[in-house]
CSV table of C-alpha atoms in Angstrom, one decimal:
chain,number,residue,atom,x,y,z
A,1458,UNK,CA,-3.2,-8.7,8.8
A,1459,UNK,CA,-1.5,-6.3,6.7
A,1460,UNK,CA,-3.4,-3.1,5.8
A,1461,UNK,CA,-3.0,-1.5,2.2
A,1462,UNK,CA,-4.3,0.2,-0.4
A,1463,UNK,CA,-6.1,3.6,-1.8
A,1464,UNK,CA,-7.6,5.5,-4.9
A,1465,UNK,CA,-7.9,9.5,-6.1
A,1466,UNK,CA,-10.4,12.0,-8.3
A,1467,UNK,CA,-10.9,15.6,-8.9
A,1468,UNK,CA,-8.4,18.1,-7.9
A,1469,UNK,CA,-6.0,17.7,-5.0
A,1470,UNK,CA,-6.7,20.2,-2.6
A,1471,UNK,CA,-4.6,22.4,-0.1
A,1472,UNK,CA,-1.2,21.8,-1.6
A,1473,UNK,CA,0.6,22.0,-5.0
A,1474,UNK,CA,-1.0,19.9,-7.5
A,1475,UNK,CA,2.4,19.8,-9.3
A,1476,UNK,CA,3.8,18.6,-6.6
A,1477,UNK,CA,1.4,15.7,-6.5
A,1478,UNK,CA,1.9,14.9,-10.5
A,1479,UNK,CA,5.7,15.0,-9.8
A,1480,UNK,CA,5.5,12.4,-7.6
A,1481,UNK,CA,3.2,10.3,-9.3
A,1482,UNK,CA,5.5,10.6,-12.6
A,1483,UNK,CA,8.5,9.6,-10.4
A,1484,UNK,CA,6.9,6.5,-8.8
A,1485,UNK,CA,5.1,5.5,-12.1
A,1486,UNK,CA,9.1,5.2,-13.7
A,1487,UNK,CA,9.6,1.9,-11.7
A,1488,UNK,CA,7.0,-0.6,-13.1
A,1489,UNK,CA,8.4,-3.3,-11.3
A,1490,UNK,CA,9.5,-2.5,-7.5
A,1491,UNK,CA,11.4,-4.8,-4.8
A,1492,UNK,CA,11.9,-3.6,-1.4
A,1493,UNK,CA,12.2,-4.8,2.1
A,1494,UNK,CA,9.8,-3.8,4.9
A,1495,UNK,CA,8.9,-3.5,8.5
A,1496,UNK,CA,5.5,-2.9,9.9
A,1497,UNK,CA,4.5,-2.1,13.4
A,1498,UNK,CA,0.7,-2.1,14.2
A,1499,UNK,CA,-0.5,-0.6,17.3
A,1500,UNK,CA,-3.9,-1.4,18.7
A,1501,UNK,CA,-5.5,0.1,21.5
A,1502,UNK,CA,-6.9,-3.1,22.9
A,1503,UNK,CA,-3.4,-4.6,23.0
A,1504,UNK,CA,-0.3,-3.7,25.6
A,1505,UNK,CA,2.3,-4.3,22.9
A,1506,UNK,CA,2.4,-3.2,19.2
A,1507,UNK,CA,2.7,-6.1,16.5
A,1508,UNK,CA,5.9,-6.2,14.6
A,1509,UNK,CA,6.5,-8.0,11.0
A,1510,UNK,CA,8.9,-7.8,8.3
A,1511,UNK,CA,9.5,-9.3,4.9
A,1512,UNK,CA,9.9,-8.5,1.3
A,1513,UNK,CA,7.8,-6.7,-0.9
A,1514,UNK,CA,7.0,-6.8,-4.7
A,1515,UNK,CA,5.0,-4.3,-6.8
A,1516,UNK,CA,4.1,-4.7,-10.5
A,1517,UNK,CA,2.3,-1.9,-12.6
A,1518,UNK,CA,-0.7,-3.3,-13.8
A,1519,UNK,CA,-0.9,-6.8,-11.4
A,1520,UNK,CA,-0.6,-5.9,-8.2
A,1521,UNK,CA,1.3,-6.1,-4.9
A,1522,UNK,CA,2.9,-9.1,-3.2
A,1523,UNK,CA,3.7,-9.1,0.5
A,1524,UNK,CA,5.7,-12.2,1.7
A,1525,UNK,CA,5.8,-11.8,5.6
A,1526,UNK,CA,9.0,-13.7,7.0
A,1527,UNK,CA,9.0,-12.9,10.7
A,1528,UNK,CA,7.7,-13.7,13.0
A,1529,UNK,CA,5.5,-16.1,10.8
A,1530,UNK,CA,5.7,-16.7,7.3
A,1531,UNK,CA,2.8,-15.6,4.9
A,1532,UNK,CA,2.2,-14.4,1.6
A,1533,UNK,CA,-0.5,-12.0,0.6
A,1534,UNK,CA,-1.0,-11.3,-3.2
A,1535,UNK,CA,-3.1,-7.9,-3.4
A,1536,UNK,CA,-4.4,-7.9,-7.1
A,1537,UNK,CA,-7.5,-5.3,-7.9
A,1538,UNK,CA,-9.4,-5.4,-5.0
A,1539,UNK,CA,-9.0,-9.0,-4.2
A,1540,UNK,CA,-6.5,-10.4,-1.5
A,1541,UNK,CA,-5.2,-13.8,-1.5
A,1542,UNK,CA,-3.1,-16.2,0.6
A,1543,UNK,CA,-0.4,-18.0,-1.7
A,1544,UNK,CA,0.8,-21.3,0.0
A,1545,UNK,CA,4.5,-22.5,-0.6
A,1546,UNK,CA,3.2,-24.5,-3.9
A,1547,UNK,CA,1.8,-21.3,-5.5
A,1548,UNK,CA,-1.9,-22.2,-4.6
A,1549,UNK,CA,-4.0,-19.2,-4.0
A,1550,UNK,CA,-6.8,-19.1,-1.5
A,1551,UNK,CA,-8.9,-15.7,-0.9
A,1552,UNK,CA,-8.9,-14.4,2.5
A,1553,UNK,CA,-11.9,-12.0,3.9
A,1554,UNK,CA,-10.4,-8.0,3.8
A,1555,UNK,CA,-11.1,-6.3,6.7
A,1556,UNK,CA,-13.3,-3.1,6.1
A,1557,UNK,CA,-10.9,-0.8,4.4
A,1558,UNK,CA,-8.3,-3.1,3.0
A,1559,UNK,CA,-9.6,-3.3,-0.3
A,1560,UNK,CA,-9.6,0.4,-0.6
A,1561,UNK,CA,-6.2,0.9,0.9
A,1562,UNK,CA,-4.6,-1.6,-1.5
A,1563,UNK,CA,-6.6,-0.3,-4.9
A,1564,UNK,CA,-5.0,3.4,-3.8
A,1565,UNK,CA,-1.5,2.0,-3.6
A,1566,UNK,CA,-1.7,0.3,-6.6
A,1567,UNK,CA,-3.3,3.5,-8.1
A,1568,UNK,CA,-0.4,5.7,-6.8
A,1569,UNK,CA,2.5,3.6,-7.8
A,1570,UNK,CA,1.4,3.1,-11.1
A,1571,UNK,CA,0.8,7.2,-11.6
A,1572,UNK,CA,-2.5,7.1,-11.7
A,1573,UNK,CA,-4.4,9.5,-10.0
A,1574,UNK,CA,-8.2,9.5,-11.2
A,1575,UNK,CA,-9.1,6.3,-9.4
A,1576,UNK,CA,-7.4,7.7,-6.4
A,1577,UNK,CA,-9.2,10.9,-6.5
A,1578,UNK,CA,-12.4,9.5,-6.7
A,1579,UNK,CA,-12.7,8.2,-3.4
A,1580,UNK,CA,-9.9,10.4,-1.4
A,1581,UNK,CA,-9.1,14.2,-0.8
A,1582,UNK,CA,-5.2,14.3,-1.2
A,1583,UNK,CA,-2.8,16.9,0.0
A,1584,UNK,CA,1.3,16.9,-0.5
A,1585,UNK,CA,3.7,18.4,1.3
A,1586,UNK,CA,7.4,18.8,0.9
A,1587,UNK,CA,9.4,18.5,-2.8
A,1588,UNK,CA,10.0,15.9,-5.4
A,1589,UNK,CA,12.9,14.6,-3.7
A,1590,UNK,CA,10.9,14.3,0.1
A,1591,UNK,CA,7.3,14.2,0.0
A,1592,UNK,CA,4.4,13.3,2.2
A,1593,UNK,CA,1.1,12.9,0.7
A,1594,UNK,CA,-1.8,12.9,2.7
A,1595,UNK,CA,-5.3,11.3,1.8
A,1596,UNK,CA,-8.8,11.8,3.6
A,1597,UNK,CA,-11.6,9.2,2.8
A,1598,UNK,CA,-14.4,11.1,0.8
A,1599,UNK,CA,-17.3,8.1,1.5
A,1600,UNK,CA,-19.0,8.5,4.6
A,1601,UNK,CA,-18.9,4.7,5.1
A,1602,UNK,CA,-15.0,4.3,4.5
A,1603,UNK,CA,-14.6,7.5,6.8
A,1604,UNK,CA,-16.5,5.4,9.7
A,1605,UNK,CA,-13.4,3.0,9.6
A,1606,UNK,CA,-10.6,4.8,8.2
A,1607,UNK,CA,-9.6,8.1,9.4
A,1608,UNK,CA,-6.4,8.7,6.9
A,1609,UNK,CA,-2.9,7.7,5.4
A,1610,UNK,CA,-0.1,9.2,5.0
A,1611,UNK,CA,2.7,8.0,1.8
A,1612,UNK,CA,5.9,9.5,2.2
A,1613,UNK,CA,9.1,9.0,0.2
A,1614,UNK,CA,11.7,10.0,-2.7
A,1615,UNK,CA,12.4,8.4,-5.9
A,1616,UNK,CA,10.8,5.5,-4.4
A,1617,UNK,CA,7.6,4.9,-1.7
A,1618,UNK,CA,9.5,4.6,1.6
A,1619,UNK,CA,6.6,4.6,4.2
A,1620,UNK,CA,3.2,4.1,4.8
A,1621,UNK,CA,1.3,5.4,8.1
A,1622,UNK,CA,-2.5,4.1,8.3
A,1623,UNK,CA,-4.9,5.4,11.2
A,1624,UNK,CA,-7.9,3.7,11.7
A,1625,UNK,CA,-11.0,5.2,13.6
A,1626,UNK,CA,-10.7,2.7,16.2
A,1627,UNK,CA,-7.6,3.7,17.5
A,1628,UNK,CA,-5.5,1.0,15.2
A,1629,UNK,CA,-2.1,2.5,13.2
A,1630,UNK,CA,-0.1,0.6,11.1
A,1631,UNK,CA,3.2,2.2,10.3
A,1632,UNK,CA,5.0,0.0,7.0
A,1633,UNK,CA,9.0,1.4,6.6
A,1634,UNK,CA,10.4,0.1,3.1
A,1635,UNK,CA,14.2,-0.2,2.9
A,1636,UNK,CA,16.2,-1.3,0.3
A,1637,UNK,CA,14.0,-0.4,-2.6
A,1638,UNK,CA,15.0,-0.8,-5.9
A,1639,UNK,CA,14.0,-2.0,-9.5
A,1640,UNK,CA,12.6,-5.4,-9.2
A,1641,UNK,CA,14.5,-7.4,-12.0
A,1642,UNK,CA,13.4,-10.7,-13.1
A,1643,UNK,CA,10.4,-12.4,-11.4
A,1644,UNK,CA,10.3,-16.1,-10.2
A,1645,UNK,CA,7.6,-18.5,-11.4
A,1646,UNK,CA,5.6,-18.2,-8.0
A,1647,UNK,CA,5.8,-14.2,-8.4
A,1648,UNK,CA,4.7,-14.5,-12.1
A,1649,UNK,CA,2.0,-17.0,-11.0
A,1650,UNK,CA,1.0,-14.9,-7.5
A,1651,UNK,CA,0.3,-12.2,-9.9
A,1652,UNK,CA,-1.4,-13.7,-13.1
A,1653,UNK,CA,2.0,-12.9,-15.4
A,1654,UNK,CA,3.0,-14.8,-18.3
């Protein structure tokens, strides 16, 4: 299961608010983005990490489409707080989120849209680095989320390049993005999955 998403409010603490705002301004310049991704998930209960790869699409204000291509095929649409599985015909089936997935998904959507306030409501955020090579650290504020989610790190430059999610049970998810670019035209299935005309 892909783990994704996050939200912010108040002042970013322990680092330069200027860096955080410059990162957000940079990310929000790209309203529709495509990338290839690789994901590795380490679970203390398993001897081997679980790996997957595929393509992702983010469209500001509409959500994200994760298309897993290896080792199996699955398309997930994350819109707002909802996660849907999309079949080859474009039919959507709601899937139940693991705890924390909704918060992570919403945070990512807010961050990529350059909206810090919704994220700061749920996370304390610190920023390190420079505008060309930065890392953002997210710690959940709400006790019920903190019981499940230890923290999240995002890193990147012009585009988001990596997501690291650490859960309280020791599970860790690392997502790396390559060939990140402005999306160009969307196909019919992508538009349907993200609710675009």
